[in-house]
XYZ file of C-alpha atoms in Angstrom:
580
model
C 0.000 0.000 0.000
C 1.381 3.384 -0.924
C 1.807 5.914 1.827
C -0.361 8.484 0.058
C -3.272 6.185 -0.655
C -6.617 6.981 0.940
C -7.903 3.409 0.664
C -8.842 1.535 3.857
C -5.942 -0.352 5.404
C -6.022 -4.131 4.978
C -3.822 -5.962 7.475
C -2.639 -9.490 6.737
C -2.049 -11.642 9.802
C 1.511 -13.035 9.872
C 1.880 -16.788 9.719
C 3.509 -17.053 13.141
C 1.295 -14.318 14.644
C 4.052 -13.183 17.012
C 1.949 -14.545 19.884
C 3.213 -16.323 23.016
C 3.160 -20.080 23.123
C 0.675 -21.967 25.263
C 1.228 -21.327 28.941
C 3.017 -18.006 28.420
C 1.491 -14.665 29.328
C 0.652 -12.301 26.493
C 2.855 -9.220 26.796
C 0.891 -6.055 26.006
C 2.831 -2.779 25.946
C 0.931 0.509 25.653
C 2.720 3.747 24.755
C 0.815 6.683 26.258
C -1.034 6.915 29.553
C -3.816 9.387 28.784
C -7.283 8.768 27.324
C -6.767 6.078 24.700
C -3.899 4.288 26.386
C -5.508 3.907 29.788
C -8.902 2.886 28.412
C -7.075 0.149 26.470
C -5.143 -0.951 29.553
C -8.092 -1.363 31.891
C -10.264 -2.925 29.176
C -7.479 -5.414 28.455
C -7.314 -6.387 32.117
C -11.064 -6.899 32.308
C -10.802 -9.239 29.326
C -7.685 -11.138 30.423
C -6.511 -11.524 34.008
C -3.235 -13.216 33.085
C -1.752 -10.844 30.491
C 1.274 -8.709 31.316
C 0.192 -5.089 30.747
C 2.785 -2.307 30.814
C 1.978 1.370 30.162
C 4.763 3.780 29.196
C 4.024 7.480 29.834
C 6.589 10.219 29.198
C 4.918 12.689 31.582
C 4.305 12.578 35.327
C 0.537 12.100 35.160
C -1.649 9.331 33.788
C -5.321 8.777 33.090
C -5.963 12.441 32.373
C -7.687 14.301 29.586
C -6.269 17.524 28.187
C -9.811 18.986 28.260
C -9.325 19.736 31.953
C -6.448 22.175 31.548
C -8.228 25.368 30.423
C -10.988 24.957 33.015
C -8.585 24.324 35.861
C -6.556 27.372 34.841
C -9.629 29.591 34.929
C -10.888 28.240 38.239
C -13.912 26.271 37.001
C -12.143 23.199 38.395
C -10.785 24.260 41.756
C -8.386 21.465 42.635
C -5.635 20.009 40.486
C -6.165 16.701 42.281
C -9.083 16.125 39.907
C -6.739 16.330 36.914
C -5.654 12.690 36.996
C -8.345 10.208 37.970
C -5.810 7.465 38.713
C -2.231 6.994 39.862
C 0.316 4.311 38.969
C -0.067 2.807 42.438
C -3.843 2.840 42.174
C -3.808 1.142 38.783
C -1.388 -1.480 40.043
C -3.606 -2.265 43.010
C -6.913 -2.302 41.158
C -5.974 -3.629 37.714
C -2.456 -5.073 38.103
C -1.241 -2.720 35.369
C 2.433 -1.745 35.456
C 2.522 2.007 34.749
C 5.918 3.625 34.205
C 5.739 7.419 34.233
C 8.531 9.785 33.161
C 9.506 7.136 30.629
C 9.584 7.751 26.904
C 9.715 5.651 23.775
C 13.079 5.732 21.986
C 12.602 3.243 19.150
C 10.562 0.298 17.914
C 12.108 -2.927 16.604
C 9.331 -4.790 14.835
C 11.674 -7.617 13.873
C 12.585 -8.341 17.503
C 9.106 -7.517 18.841
C 10.824 -5.112 21.210
C 10.961 -1.417 22.045
C 13.657 0.714 23.627
C 12.552 3.192 26.278
C 14.334 5.800 28.377
C 13.652 6.687 31.989
C 13.775 10.476 32.044
C 14.557 10.651 35.758
C 17.678 8.472 35.592
C 18.514 8.923 31.891
C 18.839 5.157 31.490
C 17.552 3.108 28.566
C 16.331 -0.463 28.436
C 14.449 -2.810 26.130
C 10.921 -4.131 26.560
C 9.611 -7.116 24.571
C 6.004 -7.143 23.410
C 3.569 -9.527 21.776
C 1.061 -6.772 21.063
C 1.587 -3.038 21.319
C -0.768 -0.061 21.299
C 0.525 3.367 20.269
C -1.380 6.131 22.060
C 1.200 8.926 22.293
C -1.245 11.659 21.313
C -0.254 14.839 19.499
C 1.959 17.913 19.856
C 0.952 21.533 19.224
C 1.648 22.058 15.541
C 4.845 23.943 14.836
C 5.400 25.055 18.398
C 7.635 28.101 17.819
C 10.438 27.993 20.366
C 13.285 29.589 18.411
C 15.110 32.591 19.835
C 13.293 32.682 23.160
C 13.419 30.980 26.500
C 10.772 28.310 26.812
C 9.286 29.886 29.911
C 7.370 32.428 27.826
C 5.815 30.007 25.314
C 3.449 27.283 26.465
C 1.171 24.627 25.088
C -1.949 23.903 27.147
C -2.324 20.142 27.030
C -0.914 18.451 30.103
C -1.063 19.004 33.859
C 2.547 20.184 33.699
C 1.588 22.824 31.098
C -1.226 24.050 33.316
C 0.989 24.391 36.344
C 3.713 26.126 34.337
C 1.306 28.740 32.939
C -0.273 29.431 36.305
C 3.107 29.797 37.989
C 4.475 32.044 35.236
C 1.445 34.361 35.241
C 1.531 34.834 39.004
C 5.307 35.180 39.265
C 5.590 37.711 36.445
C 2.362 39.638 37.081
C 1.266 38.992 33.482
C -1.423 41.149 31.917
C -1.632 40.059 28.287
C -1.571 36.718 26.479
C -1.600 35.798 22.802
C -3.195 32.482 21.880
C -1.965 31.012 18.614
C -4.845 29.086 17.069
C -8.536 29.888 16.754
C -9.997 26.417 16.349
C -11.290 24.024 19.008
C -8.067 23.854 21.018
C -7.575 27.618 21.095
C -11.133 28.517 22.036
C -11.039 26.159 25.007
C -8.263 28.319 26.429
C -9.780 31.753 25.745
C -12.398 31.991 28.461
C -10.190 30.448 31.128
C -7.275 32.779 30.458
C -9.707 35.719 30.324
C -11.216 34.756 33.679
C -7.684 34.497 35.071
C -7.495 38.267 34.579
C -5.526 38.393 31.342
C -6.276 40.436 28.256
C -6.554 37.761 25.586
C -5.816 38.048 21.893
C -6.437 35.146 19.521
C -4.447 34.793 16.312
C -5.730 32.481 13.579
C -3.746 31.849 10.413
C -6.922 31.327 8.381
C -9.702 33.736 7.513
C -12.031 32.772 10.370
C -12.225 31.181 13.781
C -13.686 27.704 14.210
C -13.066 26.536 10.634
C -15.147 23.401 11.157
C -18.262 25.615 11.342
C -19.830 27.431 8.427
C -18.569 31.038 8.131
C -21.791 32.613 9.430
C -21.838 30.403 12.535
C -18.146 31.176 13.098
C -19.007 34.886 12.869
C -21.576 34.504 15.655
C -18.908 32.918 17.862
C -16.418 35.648 16.983
C -18.909 38.385 17.886
C -19.349 36.837 21.334
C -15.591 36.892 21.889
C -15.273 40.506 20.758
C -18.169 41.500 23.012
C -16.194 40.102 25.969
C -13.096 42.108 25.081
C -11.099 39.395 23.322
C -8.925 40.636 20.464
C -9.254 38.685 17.209
C -6.548 38.655 14.530
C -7.370 36.674 11.388
C -5.412 35.851 8.265
C -1.989 36.541 9.773
C -0.526 33.354 8.349
C 1.682 31.025 10.349
C 3.818 32.281 13.213
C 7.373 32.714 11.969
C 9.363 33.511 15.104
C 8.934 34.474 18.723
C 11.645 36.605 20.284
C 12.088 38.596 23.463
C 11.509 42.325 23.333
C 14.413 44.661 24.071
C 13.602 44.823 27.779
C 13.289 40.988 27.858
C 10.007 41.208 29.760
C 7.688 40.441 26.857
C 7.464 38.334 23.710
C 7.364 39.626 20.170
C 5.494 37.319 17.801
C 6.173 37.782 14.095
C 3.860 36.355 11.444
C 4.168 35.262 7.847
C 2.334 38.348 6.575
C 4.964 40.626 8.137
C 2.843 41.778 11.074
C 3.753 41.320 14.727
C 2.224 41.357 18.206
C 3.683 41.548 21.685
C 2.502 39.901 24.894
C 3.661 38.726 28.302
C 3.257 35.096 27.297
C 2.179 32.981 24.343
C -0.076 29.925 24.476
C 0.316 27.649 21.469
C -3.111 26.164 20.757
C -2.811 25.400 17.071
C -4.407 22.109 16.145
C -2.059 19.343 17.311
C -0.013 17.161 14.989
C 0.029 13.412 15.714
C 3.261 12.042 17.176
C 4.098 9.682 14.337
C 7.888 9.826 14.024
C 8.545 6.567 15.865
C 5.909 4.854 13.736
C 7.530 6.214 10.574
C 10.959 5.080 11.708
C 9.558 1.608 12.323
C 8.160 1.442 8.791
C 4.467 1.650 9.668
C 2.139 3.217 7.117
C 1.645 6.892 8.001
C -0.361 9.615 6.231
C -2.019 12.319 8.336
C -1.658 9.928 11.259
C -0.790 6.280 11.692
C -3.044 4.415 9.275
C -5.276 1.838 10.951
C -8.019 -0.533 9.894
C -11.470 -0.814 11.457
C -9.984 -2.677 14.443
C -7.314 -0.024 15.095
C -4.531 -2.244 13.703
C -1.663 -0.574 11.902
C 0.089 -2.031 8.867
C 1.796 -4.345 11.385
C -0.931 -6.604 12.831
C 0.816 -6.747 16.211
C 0.812 -2.956 16.596
C -2.320 -0.857 17.137
C -2.787 2.916 17.207
C -5.545 4.841 18.987
C -6.508 8.420 19.769
C -4.909 11.524 18.305
C -2.085 9.546 16.712
C -4.395 7.351 14.606
C -5.844 8.145 11.205
C -9.443 6.965 11.093
C -12.318 7.322 8.644
C -14.857 10.139 8.808
C -18.249 8.473 8.925
C -19.839 11.139 6.703
C -17.220 11.805 4.023
C -15.609 8.345 4.309
C -12.276 10.143 4.010
C -9.301 9.694 6.371
C -8.796 12.129 9.232
C -7.212 12.426 12.651
C -9.320 13.224 15.708
C -6.948 15.393 17.690
C -9.490 17.000 20.029
C -11.925 14.183 20.706
C -11.477 12.537 24.093
C -14.490 10.295 23.645
C -13.187 8.898 20.370
C -9.805 8.123 21.952
C -11.492 6.283 24.786
C -13.644 4.176 22.473
C -10.736 3.370 20.180
C -8.651 2.170 23.123
C -11.410 -0.216 24.146
C -11.782 -1.537 20.599
C -8.046 -2.178 20.287
C -8.091 -4.185 23.513
C -11.181 -6.053 22.311
C -9.438 -7.077 19.098
C -6.270 -8.192 20.876
C -8.332 -10.481 23.076
C -10.464 -11.881 20.216
C -13.537 -9.665 20.589
C -13.448 -8.004 17.200
C -15.662 -4.908 17.082
C -15.236 -2.535 14.152
C -14.813 1.189 14.756
C -17.671 2.951 12.941
C -15.633 6.061 12.150
C -15.933 9.512 13.621
C -18.585 12.126 12.877
C -16.587 14.917 14.524
C -19.076 15.796 17.261
C -17.796 18.783 19.276
C -19.264 21.199 21.772
C -17.685 24.547 22.736
C -18.378 26.889 25.619
C -17.638 30.486 24.645
C -18.506 32.854 27.507
C -22.337 32.998 27.437
C -22.704 30.882 24.302
C -22.548 27.180 23.622
C -21.711 26.085 20.086
C -21.783 22.511 18.826
C -21.286 20.629 15.589
C -21.631 17.074 14.345
C -20.845 15.750 10.895
C -19.674 18.230 8.289
C -20.601 21.858 7.715
C -22.165 22.951 4.432
C -18.920 24.642 3.375
C -16.875 21.504 4.138
C -19.329 19.313 2.258
C -19.027 21.514 -0.805
C -15.237 21.468 -0.606
C -15.180 17.676 -0.896
C -17.650 17.527 -3.780
C -21.064 17.225 -2.148
C -24.016 19.346 -3.240
C -25.940 19.420 0.048
C -29.144 21.158 0.955
C -29.492 22.885 4.300
C -31.984 24.784 6.415
C -31.459 27.087 9.392
C -34.060 27.669 12.092
C -34.282 29.762 15.253
C -36.330 28.431 18.160
C -36.434 29.031 21.934
C -34.420 26.471 23.895
C -37.570 25.742 25.901
C -41.185 26.881 25.943
C -41.292 30.620 25.350
C -43.756 31.302 28.154
C -41.463 29.659 30.713
C -38.887 32.013 32.325
C -35.401 32.471 30.821
C -36.160 31.022 27.394
C -33.526 32.071 24.846
C -33.287 31.384 21.156
C -30.907 28.896 19.691
C -29.904 28.706 16.045
C -29.812 25.270 14.424
C -28.705 24.237 10.945
C -28.994 20.787 9.426
C -27.324 19.717 6.178
C -28.648 16.776 4.205
C -28.626 15.068 0.832
C -30.893 16.701 -1.736
C -32.281 13.455 -3.099
C -32.759 11.349 0.031
C -32.734 13.778 2.947
C -30.044 11.709 4.706
C -28.395 13.821 7.388
C -24.835 14.978 6.722
C -24.214 17.488 9.488
C -25.672 19.853 12.056
C -24.574 23.015 13.858
C -26.183 24.689 16.865
C -25.439 27.915 18.723
C -27.367 28.951 21.809
C -27.278 29.335 25.562
C -28.707 26.104 26.940
C -29.975 22.836 25.530
C -27.332 22.836 22.794
C -25.387 19.796 23.975
C -28.399 17.508 24.269
C -29.744 18.426 20.849
C -26.414 17.986 19.076
C -26.227 14.529 20.641
C -29.692 13.717 19.297
C -28.578 14.790 15.839
C -25.271 12.902 16.110
C -27.208 9.766 17.035
C -29.625 10.314 14.172
C -26.732 10.639 11.726
C -25.057 7.489 13.004
C -28.356 5.666 12.507
C -28.601 6.903 8.910
C -31.731 8.936 9.571
C -33.185 11.641 7.336
C -34.806 15.028 7.839
C -38.127 13.240 7.377
C -37.303 11.143 10.451
C -36.439 14.246 12.484
C -39.833 15.762 11.754
C -41.628 13.126 13.813
C -38.885 12.132 16.249
C -40.397 11.622 19.704
C -38.458 13.681 22.234
C -39.127 14.419 25.893
C -41.085 17.542 26.768
C -41.518 19.741 29.788
C -41.819 23.519 29.352
C -38.627 24.230 31.308
C -36.629 21.875 29.043
C -38.125 22.101 25.577
C -41.051 22.957 23.343
C -43.959 20.889 22.114
C -42.182 21.034 18.771
C -38.541 20.729 19.677
C -36.018 22.650 17.556
C -34.861 19.272 16.210
C -38.426 18.527 15.064
C -38.769 21.996 13.558
C -35.530 21.623 11.593
C -36.842 18.297 10.321
C -40.128 19.890 9.276
C -38.463 22.744 7.394
C -36.078 20.345 5.664
C -38.927 18.004 4.789
C -40.998 20.877 3.408
C -38.056 21.809 1.211
C -37.638 18.305 -0.203
C -41.382 17.823 -0.711
C -41.592 21.021 -2.726
C -43.657 22.851 -0.116
C -40.942 25.456 0.359
C -38.347 27.244 -1.747
C -35.573 29.158 0.012
C -32.726 31.519 -0.754
C -29.675 31.256 1.499
C -28.183 34.526 2.781
C -24.919 33.953 0.901
C -26.913 33.794 -2.350
C -28.944 36.921 -1.669
C -26.751 39.332 -3.625
C -27.812 37.752 -6.894
C -31.476 38.455 -6.160
C -31.421 41.940 -4.611
C -31.900 43.747 -7.923
C -33.785 40.982 -9.728
C -36.684 40.116 -7.422
C -39.149 42.249 -5.484
C -38.286 41.871 -1.779
C -41.026 41.950 0.826
C -40.380 42.308 4.551
C -43.382 40.856 6.394
C -42.418 42.134 9.858
C -44.267 44.973 11.557
C -43.796 48.541 10.342
C -41.980 49.366 13.585
C -39.425 46.584 13.124
C -39.051 47.411 9.436
C -38.100 51.002 10.298
C -35.340 49.781 12.626
C -33.509 48.093 9.759
C -34.305 46.111 6.619
C -32.737 44.735 3.473
C -31.963 47.324 0.783
C -34.823 47.765 -1.724
C -37.238 45.844 0.509
C -40.823 47.030 0.931
C -42.883 46.393 4.016
C -46.142 44.421 3.924
C -46.775 43.021 7.427
C -47.827 39.377 7.456
C -51.307 40.130 8.793
C -51.933 42.564 5.913
C -50.572 40.381 3.129
C -53.831 38.790 1.984
C -55.546 42.138 1.599
C -52.585 43.645 -0.271
C -51.733 40.893 -2.753
C -52.800 43.156 -5.612
C -49.792 45.381 -4.856
C -47.426 42.556 -5.820
C -46.774 41.813 -9.465
C -46.626 38.254 -10.789
C -44.088 38.914 -13.519
C -41.105 38.041 -11.312
C -40.428 35.748 -8.338
C -40.875 37.393 -4.952
C -38.437 37.078 -2.038
C -40.056 37.288 1.386
C -38.429 37.383 4.790
C -39.209 37.866 8.467
C -37.088 38.040 11.586
C -36.481 34.306 12.103
C -38.129 32.795 9.034
C -41.485 31.524 10.287
C -43.635 34.463 9.187
C -41.681 34.476 5.943
C -42.745 30.854 5.453
C -46.392 31.779 6.105
C -46.098 34.549 3.516
C -44.473 32.139 1.071
C -47.332 29.637 1.391
C -49.888 32.406 0.910
C -48.137 33.705 -2.193
C -47.540 30.394 -3.995
C -51.132 29.307 -3.406
C -52.240 32.623 -4.867
C -50.358 32.062 -8.109
C -47.043 33.743 -7.300
C -43.516 32.427 -7.632
C -41.745 33.043 -4.335
C -38.896 32.127 -2.001
C -38.259 32.606 1.704
C -34.947 33.848 3.134
C -33.409 30.911 5.020
C -32.833 31.783 8.667
C -34.598 35.109 8.280
C -33.108 38.512 8.965
C -31.615 37.225 12.229
C -29.210 34.891 10.429
C -28.406 37.594 7.874
C -27.384 40.106 10.554
C -25.868 37.733 13.137
C -23.897 35.901 10.460
C -22.201 39.048 9.164
C -23.670 39.052 5.659
C -23.586 42.024 3.321
C -25.009 44.466 2.360
C -25.709 46.279 5.586
C -29.307 46.919 6.501
C -31.079 50.115 5.507
C -32.542 52.112 8.405
C -35.504 54.404 7.757
């Protein structure tokens, strides 16, 4: 198999299998003691009491997730003792797992079924034989720029040691300003915590928007929330070139590919991590974006497995290879599956749908599957609808609107992705949609999905149901929409009717729009010509839909603005509204 192939990996079992003879213990060595590695270790013990299980971890902590670090830094998690849920001694007592911390992998000898490791405390090396091995080393911040500056001013934010180093540095040096390199999932996790720690935060993203996994308009909503909280946003700077001390040596100067620069008291590198694959490459394993594995997490060597951020798996929507650098749940499940396969319980990994949830100050944003823009980039021609709906019954106190988009196949309605932004109820609904996607459901299924209801938790028609109804209407031909990004082509071609109240119309409306409130539309149809299609819109889309149905059943050609004026304004679309 060529290293650049995107075909699924097929592993041929060796004739001798490399397995111990009868009566010998199977020797399982796991490299990495975080999410994937430890889930594999304890699953392996539950399946086989007699195996020798050794875990090699280069750091001082085990059984931790790097998700904790930003929250502990900001004080949401008060005690660092919650960082690691187990200790080497605890794992030895409970699971008879031999955990060796401060020990790092040096090399892999596949021919000898052996690895060389180094104890970092004593600087001694020794060999360990294995029958089966699981690689779970995780990933490093991409291109961590350490040149020309002492390391104490540039930090990743992944491990307990990173957390403690940042906290100590900020307090010791009375820091006031931090630059975060990276505006995707990893970077945004750090923003709020560093902000709540009392630092002025600036985020630098090499690309043209934050949160590139979201559609641009959803990313704009997230960016506006950050700006509202005083976070500086710098987009399109290109990659960081160098970091150097300023003349007084108290601050950092960060220089970017576009020639611009920023200064700060410290830098947090939160660019999307790169899998630690060098040892795998040196050992001759097949590596592309990550270590290539089959459905059972086996590498090109059937006695070596790879799980977590280091493994290249298949996206369950695009069926293309990817690495899952920020998904703790996926790492945990993959570790279990690797252990299952080693001990003859073969369960195939179904792939990853990329389900994420963010907390950004007062907003929660979540995504599963692929965004509309991503789908188009890989050759899909998806349809999508965007709805706004209260997170619970509107008459119950503290109801707030959430914005939900579903993407689906035009012909079948099969779900391809979903995005939600709101204040509460976002996480549960994205999980419903992730489950629906994994089950191969369609927008037609969402329309009548039975979900729990109490007024303080949801609506009689849940936002998930409403999104299904709008999508179903679209596919049945009961609705025609224009997406905000396509509006420019219609502004001067179609009559545009704003069906909100006159008061709301005067506060701001689309250029060239005329106002016919929804309750007056039937009596004023004669004012609308039938020679051209008519574009209607309301604040969130519902009254626009009512106007659309009235018009088409009265002999007009019409379309409704998807997501209404709310999506147009919140999502940063142009042109700007006209105010009377």
